[in-house]
XYZ file of C-alpha atoms in Angstrom:
632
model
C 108.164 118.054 140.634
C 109.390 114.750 139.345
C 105.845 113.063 139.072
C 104.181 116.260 137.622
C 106.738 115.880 134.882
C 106.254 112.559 134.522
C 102.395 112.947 133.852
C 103.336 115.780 131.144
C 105.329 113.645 129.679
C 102.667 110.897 129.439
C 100.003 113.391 128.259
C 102.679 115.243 125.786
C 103.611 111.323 124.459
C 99.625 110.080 124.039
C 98.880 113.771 121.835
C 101.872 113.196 119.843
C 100.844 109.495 119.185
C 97.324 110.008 118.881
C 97.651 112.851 116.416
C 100.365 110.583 114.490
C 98.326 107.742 113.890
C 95.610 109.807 112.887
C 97.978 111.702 110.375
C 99.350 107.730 109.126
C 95.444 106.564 108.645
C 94.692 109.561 106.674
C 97.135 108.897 104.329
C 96.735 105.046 103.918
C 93.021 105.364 103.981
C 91.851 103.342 106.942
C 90.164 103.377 109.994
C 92.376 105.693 112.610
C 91.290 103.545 115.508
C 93.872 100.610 114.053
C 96.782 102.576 114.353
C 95.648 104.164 117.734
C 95.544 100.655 119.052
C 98.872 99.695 117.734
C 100.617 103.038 118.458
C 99.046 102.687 122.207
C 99.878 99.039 122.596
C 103.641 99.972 121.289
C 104.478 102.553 123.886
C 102.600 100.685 126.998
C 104.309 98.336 129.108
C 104.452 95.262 127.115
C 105.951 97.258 124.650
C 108.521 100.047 124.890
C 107.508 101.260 128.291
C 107.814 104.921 127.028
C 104.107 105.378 128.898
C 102.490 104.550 131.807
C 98.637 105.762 132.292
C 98.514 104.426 135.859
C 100.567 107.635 136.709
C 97.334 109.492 136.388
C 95.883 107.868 139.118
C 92.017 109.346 138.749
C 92.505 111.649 136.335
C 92.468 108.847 133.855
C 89.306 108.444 134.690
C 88.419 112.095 134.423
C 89.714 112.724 131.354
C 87.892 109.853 129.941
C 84.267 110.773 130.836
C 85.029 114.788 129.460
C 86.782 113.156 126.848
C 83.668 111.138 125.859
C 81.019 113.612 126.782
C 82.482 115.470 123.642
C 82.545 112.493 121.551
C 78.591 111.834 121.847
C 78.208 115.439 121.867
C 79.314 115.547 118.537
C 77.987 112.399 117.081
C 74.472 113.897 118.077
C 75.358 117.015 116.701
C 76.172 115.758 113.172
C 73.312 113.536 112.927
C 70.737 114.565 110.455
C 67.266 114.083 111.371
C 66.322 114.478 107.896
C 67.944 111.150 106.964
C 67.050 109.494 110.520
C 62.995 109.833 109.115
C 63.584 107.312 106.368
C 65.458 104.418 108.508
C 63.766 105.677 111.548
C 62.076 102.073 112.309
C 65.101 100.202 112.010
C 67.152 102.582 113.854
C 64.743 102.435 116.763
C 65.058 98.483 116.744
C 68.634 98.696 116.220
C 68.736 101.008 119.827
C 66.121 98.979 121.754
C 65.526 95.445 120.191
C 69.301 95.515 119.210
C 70.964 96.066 122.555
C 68.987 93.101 124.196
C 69.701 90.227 121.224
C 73.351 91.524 121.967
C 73.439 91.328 125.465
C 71.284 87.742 125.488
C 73.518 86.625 122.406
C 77.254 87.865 123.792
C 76.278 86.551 127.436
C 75.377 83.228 126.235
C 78.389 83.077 124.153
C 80.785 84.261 126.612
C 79.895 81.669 129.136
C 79.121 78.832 127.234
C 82.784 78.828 124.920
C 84.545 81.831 127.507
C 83.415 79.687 130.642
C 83.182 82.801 132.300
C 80.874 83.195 134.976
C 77.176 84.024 134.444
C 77.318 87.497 135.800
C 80.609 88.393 134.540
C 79.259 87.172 131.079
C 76.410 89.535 130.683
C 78.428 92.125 132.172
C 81.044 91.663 129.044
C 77.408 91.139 126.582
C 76.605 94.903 127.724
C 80.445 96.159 127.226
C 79.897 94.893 123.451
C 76.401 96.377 122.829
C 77.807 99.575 121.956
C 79.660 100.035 118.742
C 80.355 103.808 118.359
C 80.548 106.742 116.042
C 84.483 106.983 116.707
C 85.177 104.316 114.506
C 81.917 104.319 112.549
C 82.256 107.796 111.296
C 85.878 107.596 110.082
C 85.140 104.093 108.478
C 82.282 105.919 106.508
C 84.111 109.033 105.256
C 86.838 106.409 103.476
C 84.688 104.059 102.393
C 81.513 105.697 100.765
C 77.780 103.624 100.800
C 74.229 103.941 100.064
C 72.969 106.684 102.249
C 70.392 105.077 103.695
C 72.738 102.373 104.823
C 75.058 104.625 106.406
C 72.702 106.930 108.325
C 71.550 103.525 109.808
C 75.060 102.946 110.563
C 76.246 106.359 111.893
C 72.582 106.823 114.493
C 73.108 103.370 116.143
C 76.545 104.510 116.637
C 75.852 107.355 118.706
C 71.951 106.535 119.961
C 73.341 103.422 120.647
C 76.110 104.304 122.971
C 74.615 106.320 126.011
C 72.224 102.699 126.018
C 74.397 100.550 126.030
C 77.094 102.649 128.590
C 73.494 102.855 131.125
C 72.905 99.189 130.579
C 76.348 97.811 131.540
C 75.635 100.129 134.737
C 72.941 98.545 135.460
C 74.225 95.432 135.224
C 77.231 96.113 137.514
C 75.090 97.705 140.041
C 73.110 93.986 139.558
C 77.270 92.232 140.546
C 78.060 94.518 143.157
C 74.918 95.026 145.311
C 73.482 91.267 144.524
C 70.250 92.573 143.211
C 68.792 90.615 140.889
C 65.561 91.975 140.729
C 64.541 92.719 136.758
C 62.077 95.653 137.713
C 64.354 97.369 139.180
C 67.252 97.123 136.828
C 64.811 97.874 134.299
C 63.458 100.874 135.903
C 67.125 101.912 136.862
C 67.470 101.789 132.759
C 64.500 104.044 132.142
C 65.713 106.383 135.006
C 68.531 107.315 133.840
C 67.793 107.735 130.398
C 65.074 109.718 130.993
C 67.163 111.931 133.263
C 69.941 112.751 130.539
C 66.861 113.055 127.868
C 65.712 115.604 129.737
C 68.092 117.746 131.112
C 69.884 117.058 127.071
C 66.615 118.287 125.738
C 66.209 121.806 127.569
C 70.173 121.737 127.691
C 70.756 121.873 123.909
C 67.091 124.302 123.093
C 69.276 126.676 126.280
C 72.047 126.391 123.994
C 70.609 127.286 120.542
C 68.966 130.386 121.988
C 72.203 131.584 123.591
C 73.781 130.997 119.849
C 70.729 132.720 118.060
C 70.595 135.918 119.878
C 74.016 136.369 121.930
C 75.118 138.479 118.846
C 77.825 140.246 121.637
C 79.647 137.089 121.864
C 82.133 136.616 119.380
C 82.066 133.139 117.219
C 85.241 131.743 118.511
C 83.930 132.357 122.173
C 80.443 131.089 121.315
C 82.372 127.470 120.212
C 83.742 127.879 123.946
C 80.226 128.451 125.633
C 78.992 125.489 123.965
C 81.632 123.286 125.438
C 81.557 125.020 128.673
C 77.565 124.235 128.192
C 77.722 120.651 127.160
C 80.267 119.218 130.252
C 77.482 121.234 132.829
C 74.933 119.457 131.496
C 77.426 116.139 131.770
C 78.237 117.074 135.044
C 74.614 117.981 136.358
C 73.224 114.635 135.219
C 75.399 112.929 136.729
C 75.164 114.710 140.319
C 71.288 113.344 139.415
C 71.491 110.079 138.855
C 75.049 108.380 137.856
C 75.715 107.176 134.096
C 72.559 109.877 132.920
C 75.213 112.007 131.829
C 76.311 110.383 128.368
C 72.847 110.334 127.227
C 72.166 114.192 128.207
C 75.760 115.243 125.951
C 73.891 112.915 122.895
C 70.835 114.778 123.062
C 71.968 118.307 123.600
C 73.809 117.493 120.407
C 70.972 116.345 118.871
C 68.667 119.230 119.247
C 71.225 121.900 118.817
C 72.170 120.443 115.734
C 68.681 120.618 114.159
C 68.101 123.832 115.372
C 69.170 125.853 112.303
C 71.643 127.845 114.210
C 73.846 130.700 112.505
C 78.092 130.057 112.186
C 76.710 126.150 112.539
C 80.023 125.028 110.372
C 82.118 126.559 112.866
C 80.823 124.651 115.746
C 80.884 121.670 113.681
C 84.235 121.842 112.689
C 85.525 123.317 116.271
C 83.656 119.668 117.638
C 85.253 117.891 115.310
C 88.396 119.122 116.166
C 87.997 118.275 119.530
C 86.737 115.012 118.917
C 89.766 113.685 116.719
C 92.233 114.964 119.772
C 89.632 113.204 122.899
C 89.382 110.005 120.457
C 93.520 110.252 120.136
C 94.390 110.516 123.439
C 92.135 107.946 125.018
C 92.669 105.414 122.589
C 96.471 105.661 123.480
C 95.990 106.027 126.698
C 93.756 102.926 127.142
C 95.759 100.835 124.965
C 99.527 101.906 126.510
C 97.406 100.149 129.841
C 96.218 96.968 128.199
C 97.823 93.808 129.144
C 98.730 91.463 126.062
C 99.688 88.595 128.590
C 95.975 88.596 129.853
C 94.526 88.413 125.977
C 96.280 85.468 125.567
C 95.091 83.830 128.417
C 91.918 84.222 127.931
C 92.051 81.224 125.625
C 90.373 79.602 122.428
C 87.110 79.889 124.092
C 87.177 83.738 124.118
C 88.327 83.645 120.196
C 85.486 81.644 119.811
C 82.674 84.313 121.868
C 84.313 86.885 119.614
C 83.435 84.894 116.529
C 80.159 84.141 117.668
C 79.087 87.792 118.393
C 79.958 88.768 114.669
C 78.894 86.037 112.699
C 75.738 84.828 114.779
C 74.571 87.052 117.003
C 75.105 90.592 115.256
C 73.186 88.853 111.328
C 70.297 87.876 113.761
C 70.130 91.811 115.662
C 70.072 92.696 111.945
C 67.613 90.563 110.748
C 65.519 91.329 113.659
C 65.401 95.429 113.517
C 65.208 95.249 109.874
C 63.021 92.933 109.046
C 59.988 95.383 107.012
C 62.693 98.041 106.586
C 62.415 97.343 102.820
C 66.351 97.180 102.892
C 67.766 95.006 100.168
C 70.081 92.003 100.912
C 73.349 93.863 100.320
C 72.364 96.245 102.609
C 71.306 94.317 105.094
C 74.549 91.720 104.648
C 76.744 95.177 104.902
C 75.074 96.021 108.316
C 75.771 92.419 109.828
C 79.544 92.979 108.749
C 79.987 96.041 110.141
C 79.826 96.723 113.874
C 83.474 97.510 115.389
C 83.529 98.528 118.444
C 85.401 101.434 119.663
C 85.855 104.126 122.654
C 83.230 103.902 124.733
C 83.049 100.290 125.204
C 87.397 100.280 125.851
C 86.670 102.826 128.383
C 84.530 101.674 130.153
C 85.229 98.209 130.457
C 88.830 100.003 131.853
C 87.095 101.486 134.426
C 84.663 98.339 135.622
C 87.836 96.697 135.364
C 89.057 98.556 138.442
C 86.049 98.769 140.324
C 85.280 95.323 140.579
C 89.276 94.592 141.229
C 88.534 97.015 144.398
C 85.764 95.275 145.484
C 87.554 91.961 145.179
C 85.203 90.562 142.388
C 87.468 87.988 139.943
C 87.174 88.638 136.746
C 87.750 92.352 135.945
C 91.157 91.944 133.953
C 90.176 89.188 132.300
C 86.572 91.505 131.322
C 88.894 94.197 130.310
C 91.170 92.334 128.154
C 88.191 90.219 126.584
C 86.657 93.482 125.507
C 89.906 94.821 123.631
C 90.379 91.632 122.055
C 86.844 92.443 120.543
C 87.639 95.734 119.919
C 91.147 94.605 118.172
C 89.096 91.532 116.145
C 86.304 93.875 114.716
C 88.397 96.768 114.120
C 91.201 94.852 112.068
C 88.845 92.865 110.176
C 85.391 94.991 109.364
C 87.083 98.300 109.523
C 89.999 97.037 107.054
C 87.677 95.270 104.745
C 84.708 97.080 104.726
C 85.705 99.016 101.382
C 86.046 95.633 99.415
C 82.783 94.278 101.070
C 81.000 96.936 99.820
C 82.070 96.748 96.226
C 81.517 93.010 96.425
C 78.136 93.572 97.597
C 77.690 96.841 95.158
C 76.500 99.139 97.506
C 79.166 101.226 97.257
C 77.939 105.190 96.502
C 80.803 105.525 94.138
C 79.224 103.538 92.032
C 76.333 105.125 92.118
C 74.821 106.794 89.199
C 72.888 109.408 87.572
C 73.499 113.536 88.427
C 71.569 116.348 89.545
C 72.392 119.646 87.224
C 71.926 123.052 88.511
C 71.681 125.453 85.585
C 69.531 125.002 82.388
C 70.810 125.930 79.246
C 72.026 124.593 76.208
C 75.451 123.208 77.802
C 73.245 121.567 80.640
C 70.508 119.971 78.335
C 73.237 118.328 76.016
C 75.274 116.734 79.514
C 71.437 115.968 80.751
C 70.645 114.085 77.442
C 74.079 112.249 77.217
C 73.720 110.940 81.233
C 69.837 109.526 79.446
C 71.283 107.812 76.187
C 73.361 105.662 79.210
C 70.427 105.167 80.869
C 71.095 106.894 84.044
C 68.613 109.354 86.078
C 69.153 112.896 85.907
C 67.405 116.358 87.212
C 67.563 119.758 86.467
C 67.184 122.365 88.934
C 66.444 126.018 87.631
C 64.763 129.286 89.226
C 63.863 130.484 85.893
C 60.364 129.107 84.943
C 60.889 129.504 80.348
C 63.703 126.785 80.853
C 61.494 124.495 82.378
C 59.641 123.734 78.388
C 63.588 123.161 77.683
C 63.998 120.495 79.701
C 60.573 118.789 79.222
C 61.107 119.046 75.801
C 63.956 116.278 75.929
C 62.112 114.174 78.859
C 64.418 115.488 81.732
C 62.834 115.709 85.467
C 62.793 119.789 85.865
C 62.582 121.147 89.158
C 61.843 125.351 89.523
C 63.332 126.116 92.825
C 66.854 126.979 94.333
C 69.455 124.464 94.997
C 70.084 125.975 98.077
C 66.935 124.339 99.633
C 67.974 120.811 100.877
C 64.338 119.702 100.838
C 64.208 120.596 96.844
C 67.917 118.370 96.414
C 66.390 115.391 98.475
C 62.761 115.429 96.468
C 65.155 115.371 93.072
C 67.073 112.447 94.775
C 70.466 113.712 95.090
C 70.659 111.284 98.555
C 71.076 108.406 96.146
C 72.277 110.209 92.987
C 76.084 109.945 92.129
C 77.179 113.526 90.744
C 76.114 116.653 91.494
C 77.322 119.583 89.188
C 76.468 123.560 89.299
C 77.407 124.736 86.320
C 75.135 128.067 86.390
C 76.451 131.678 84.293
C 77.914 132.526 87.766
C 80.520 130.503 88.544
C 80.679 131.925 92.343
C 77.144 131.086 93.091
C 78.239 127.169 91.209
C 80.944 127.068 93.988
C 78.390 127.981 97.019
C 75.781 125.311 95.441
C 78.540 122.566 95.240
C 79.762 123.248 98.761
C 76.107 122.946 100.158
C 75.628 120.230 98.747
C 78.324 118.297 99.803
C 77.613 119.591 103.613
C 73.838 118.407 103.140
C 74.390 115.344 100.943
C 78.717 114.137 100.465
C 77.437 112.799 97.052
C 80.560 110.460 95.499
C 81.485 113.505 92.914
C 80.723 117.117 93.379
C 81.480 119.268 90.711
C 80.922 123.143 89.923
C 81.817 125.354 86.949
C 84.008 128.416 88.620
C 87.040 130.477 87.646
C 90.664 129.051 87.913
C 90.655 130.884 91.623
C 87.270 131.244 93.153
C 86.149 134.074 95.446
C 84.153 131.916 97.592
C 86.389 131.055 100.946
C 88.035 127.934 101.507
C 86.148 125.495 103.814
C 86.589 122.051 104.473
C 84.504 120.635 102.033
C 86.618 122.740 99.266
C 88.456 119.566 98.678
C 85.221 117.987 97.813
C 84.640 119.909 94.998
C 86.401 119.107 91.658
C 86.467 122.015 88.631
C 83.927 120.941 85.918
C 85.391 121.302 82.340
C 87.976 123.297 82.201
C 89.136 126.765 84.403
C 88.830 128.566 81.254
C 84.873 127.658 79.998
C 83.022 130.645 79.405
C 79.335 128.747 79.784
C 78.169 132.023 77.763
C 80.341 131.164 74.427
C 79.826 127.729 73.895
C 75.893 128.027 75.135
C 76.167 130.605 71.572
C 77.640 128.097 69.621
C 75.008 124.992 70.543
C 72.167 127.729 69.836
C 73.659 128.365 66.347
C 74.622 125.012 65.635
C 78.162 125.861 65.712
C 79.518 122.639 67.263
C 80.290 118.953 66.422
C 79.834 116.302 69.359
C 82.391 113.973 68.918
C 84.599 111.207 70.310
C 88.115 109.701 70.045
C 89.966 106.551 71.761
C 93.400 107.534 73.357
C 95.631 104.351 72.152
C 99.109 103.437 71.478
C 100.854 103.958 69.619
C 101.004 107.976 69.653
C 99.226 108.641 72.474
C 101.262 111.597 73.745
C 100.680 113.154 70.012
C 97.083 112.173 70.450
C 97.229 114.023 74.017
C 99.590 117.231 73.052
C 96.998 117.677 70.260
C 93.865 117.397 71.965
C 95.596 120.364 74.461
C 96.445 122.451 71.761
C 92.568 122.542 70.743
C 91.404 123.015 74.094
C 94.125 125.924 74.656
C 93.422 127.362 71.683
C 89.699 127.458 73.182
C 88.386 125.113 70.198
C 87.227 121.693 71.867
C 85.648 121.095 75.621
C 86.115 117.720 77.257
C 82.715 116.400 78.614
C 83.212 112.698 79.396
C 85.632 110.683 80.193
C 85.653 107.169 79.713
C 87.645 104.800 81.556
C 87.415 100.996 82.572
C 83.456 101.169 81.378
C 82.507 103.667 83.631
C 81.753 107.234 82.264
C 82.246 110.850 84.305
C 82.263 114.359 83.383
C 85.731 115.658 82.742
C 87.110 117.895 85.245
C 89.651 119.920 85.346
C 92.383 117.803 86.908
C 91.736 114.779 85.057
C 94.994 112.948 83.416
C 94.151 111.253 80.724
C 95.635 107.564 80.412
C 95.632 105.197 77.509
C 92.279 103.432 76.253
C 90.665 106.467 77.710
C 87.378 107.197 75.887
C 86.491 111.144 75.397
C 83.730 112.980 74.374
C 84.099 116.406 73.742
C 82.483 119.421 71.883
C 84.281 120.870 68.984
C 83.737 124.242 67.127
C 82.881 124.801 64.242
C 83.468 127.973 62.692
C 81.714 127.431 59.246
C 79.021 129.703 58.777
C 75.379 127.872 58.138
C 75.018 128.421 54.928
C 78.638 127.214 53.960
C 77.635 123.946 55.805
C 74.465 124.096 53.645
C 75.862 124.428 50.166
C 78.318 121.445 51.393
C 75.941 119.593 51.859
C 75.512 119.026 55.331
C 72.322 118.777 57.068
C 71.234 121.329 59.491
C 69.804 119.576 62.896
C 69.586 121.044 66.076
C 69.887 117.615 67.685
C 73.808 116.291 67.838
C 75.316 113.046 67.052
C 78.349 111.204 68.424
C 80.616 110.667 65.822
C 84.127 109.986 65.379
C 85.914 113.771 63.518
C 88.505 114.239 61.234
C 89.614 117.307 62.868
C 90.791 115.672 65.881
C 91.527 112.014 64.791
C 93.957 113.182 62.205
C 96.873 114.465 63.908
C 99.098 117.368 62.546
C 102.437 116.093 60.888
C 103.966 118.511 62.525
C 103.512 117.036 66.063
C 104.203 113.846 63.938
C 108.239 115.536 63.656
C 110.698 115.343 66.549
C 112.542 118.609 67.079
């Protein structure tokens, strides 16, 4: 009874860790994976001694290949093939070129400066090939990029790992057995991976049929079948052929996710969940079990491999599988920075650790800590300052420009035309052919389809674009678009017109989505005024002194339903007001304010009639009521 508490307690300590860290690294905006490694190195024996993994004998290792069966599982499942087609040469490089620089590259290094031995050296080269979605992913969602750069990113993560995982098999088959013989290690490679292709393959098409016509089994159970599904096919590649079963869980993923099944957000998020918790507990576990004695004596020399496998041998992989990718050099210098290294390669290094220790090989600790001291190295520094590298290199998708507007009227037109007079790119998408003359009319791309169709969204470039706003007569059908397209695309700045409390449910990506305008625009009424000419476009400069007289007046015109923010300006960079936005000083606004006059009035003052509106700075709004002036 005493040891089966003690493994609760170990399990019940790694959840509450794991989930912890991942709580702490949401907040502060980094990579999870640092504080996983700190919170697991913390509560391991060189540390607190509050957990001990060895208590779980085998099942470590159990729960680390179901554990990471899910993890590639998902990765597959959330990779768009859509995307893949446009990096699709570098990508297959970066999973076949790419794992043999590494391994040639790290094994040279690690012998040469880590004096390890030949065989032990290429065994840590194929530990290292591998740099995984776990850490990839997360890294991506905080720090946003070109698209193309991370789809690159995010498919050598997870096409990359089942490789790489096969390949340091093969290699250790190669130290144990003393077989050195390239065919067959080679056609051990091929073996397996065509193994897991194939039973992945008819695995995941098995699994999308069950999904498409089971319509008796509920959608919670269906999210059960699926995982049920994915560790048999695990399982029955590896009764097969050992080590086939990581790449049969990648492609099962991969062709159930583009197989257009229904509820597929569910699954998603269901896979996700499960993910985060695998990721979480092995990453505590595996660290509470690392020795920080054996890191340092591993020496300079080992500091130095590290070194070497960022800064030489991962710029020449990239320079290699991307040389007529017609990537830029930002790109391609963002892709030789980033490469940490994450779950797979910790656990399995932990578990060649222990099977060359049983078959008295030297060498397996100091493999094991080698690897985490890569892991620790990349991690710290690419995953903590990948954000500034990619604003330094400007290849960051928040600063992306341009928008895609769904909706064509008269409010839509003027936004279009102001994004132009900056110089930016913009669309309009429409399913009402007489607006298309509209938007021709002032030059802007027009597209006559549905928003809903991703094919439509990519052709008008929202993959590079950097808003996206619905801002339709229905504000329900704005809040679908928007949500779509952040699913499909996660452009930097979704926004949607929709009522102060929308009907549509509450997903994940609801957070995604920022209110356009204001909760109160009525599209209809102000589309009536532009049509009649019943509005001024105007701007004003929020500065001291007076600024919260400038502000409390500017809110009593838009309460009082008479001006509509549409720009903001701030630090030279210019987005669409939304609804949330607090206004700071040296703010730049541009609004739309009514005017009530009828025509001819404006007329006999003298005013020109012109359907085409000019910035200008207005009385209305620049001179600020006295009585706001007065303190109570």
């Amino acid at each position: 009874m005493e040891a089966s508490f003690q493994i609760t307690l170990a399990i019940a300590i790694a959840v509450i860790a794991g989930i912890g860290a991942q709580v702490i690294a949401e907040y502060l905006k980094v990579p999870s994976i640092v504080f996983l490694l700190l919170f697991g190195i913390l509560l391991g024996s060189d540390g607190t001694g509050l957990l001990h993994p060895q208590l779980l004998g085998a099942g470590l290792e159990v729960i680390v290949a179901l554990a990471t069966a899910v993890i590639l599982f998902e990765g597959g499942l959330n990779l768009e093939m859509r995307d893949l087609g446009k990096v699709s040469g570098s990508l297959r490089n970066l999973v076949t070129i790419g794992p043999l620089i590494t391994l040639i590259g790290g094994g040279m290094a690690a012998h040469w400066l880590g004096e390890f031995p030949w065989a032990i050296a290429f065994l840590y080269a194929a530990l290292v090939v591998v740099t995984g979605p776990t850490v990839v992913s997360p890294l991506l969602r905080h720090v946003k990029v070109d698209r193309q750069v991370a789809t690159l990113l995010e498919g050598e993560g997870v096409l990359i790992d089942p490789v790489g995982a096969i390949l340091a098999v093969v290699v250790l088959d190669t130290i144990l057995n003393g077989e050195a013989d390239p065919v067959l290690a080679l056609s051990g490679l091929v073996l397996r991976l065509g193994i897991g292709g194939g039973i992945g393959a008819a695995g995941g098409w098995l699994l999308s049929l069950i999904f498409k016509h089971a319509h008796f089994i509920s959608d919670e159970l269906k999210n059960l079948v699926v995982l049920a599904g994915l560790w048999g096919l695990f399982a029955l590649a590896q009764l097969i052929r050992s080590e086939s079963g990581l790449m049969a869980t990648v492609v099962a993923g991969v062709v159930l996710g583009s197989s257009s099944i229904p509820e597929e957000r569910l699954l998603r998020r269901f896979k996700g969940q499960l993910t985060i918790l695998g990721v979480s507990v092995l990453f505590i576990l595996l660290a509470a079990d690392l020795s920080i004695a054996s890191i340092f004596a591993l020496g300079w020399g080992s500091l130095f491999t590290v070194l070497v496998l960022m800064f030489v041998v991962r710029p020449i992989n990239i320079a290699a599988c991307t040389w007529n990718s017609g990537l830029n050099l930002q790109q391609k210098l963002f892709l030789c920075w980033v490469a940490p290294r994450g779950i797979v390669s910790a656990s399995v290094a932990s578990l060649f650790s222990i099977l060359l220790t049983e078959r008295g090989i030297n060498g397996g600790d100091s493999i094991k800590a080698l690897v985490f001291l890569t892991i620790i190295i990349t991690v710290f520094c690419q995953g903590l300052s990948a954000g500034l590298v990619a604003k330094w290199l400007k290849i960051a998708s928040t600063e992306a420009t341009g928008a895609i507007i769904v909706g064509c009227n008269p409010l839509s037109l003027l936004i279009a035309r102001l994004f132009k007079e900056r110089g930016e790119s913009v669309a309009i998408i429409d399913t009402d052919p007489l607006t298309r003359q509209q938007a021709e009319a002032e030059n802007i791309s027009f597209f006559l389809s549905s928003a809903l169709d991703p094919e439509v969204l990519e052709e008008a470039g929202l993959s590079s674009i950097g808003t996206f706003i619905a801002m339709t007569g229905n504000g329900e059908v704005n809040f679908v678009l928007a949500q779509r397209a952040a699913e499909e695309f996660n452009p930097p700045r979704v926004l949607a017109v929709f009522p102060r409390t929308p009907l549509a449910n509450n997903g994940n990506n609801t957070t995604k989505i920022s209110q356009a305008f204001l909760p109160e625009l009525a599209i209809k009424t102000w589309n009536d005024y532009l049509t009649n000419g019943r509005v001024k476009l105007g701007t004003t400069t929020l500065n001291e002194p007076g600024l919260e007289f400038q502000q409390a007046h500017l809110q009593a015109l838009i309460r009082a339903g008479e001006l509509m923010p549409l720009f903001v300006e701030r630090e030279g960079r210019s987005q669409i007001a939304v609804s949330s936005d607090q206004w700071l000083e040296g703010d730049r606004i541009i609004y739309l304010l009514h005017d009530p006059r009828p025509i001819l009035l404006k007329r006999l003052s003298g005013e020109r009639q012109s359907s085409r509106l000019t910035l200008e700075k207005l009385a209305e709004v620049e001179e600020v009521p006295i009585t706001l002036l007065t303190p109570p």
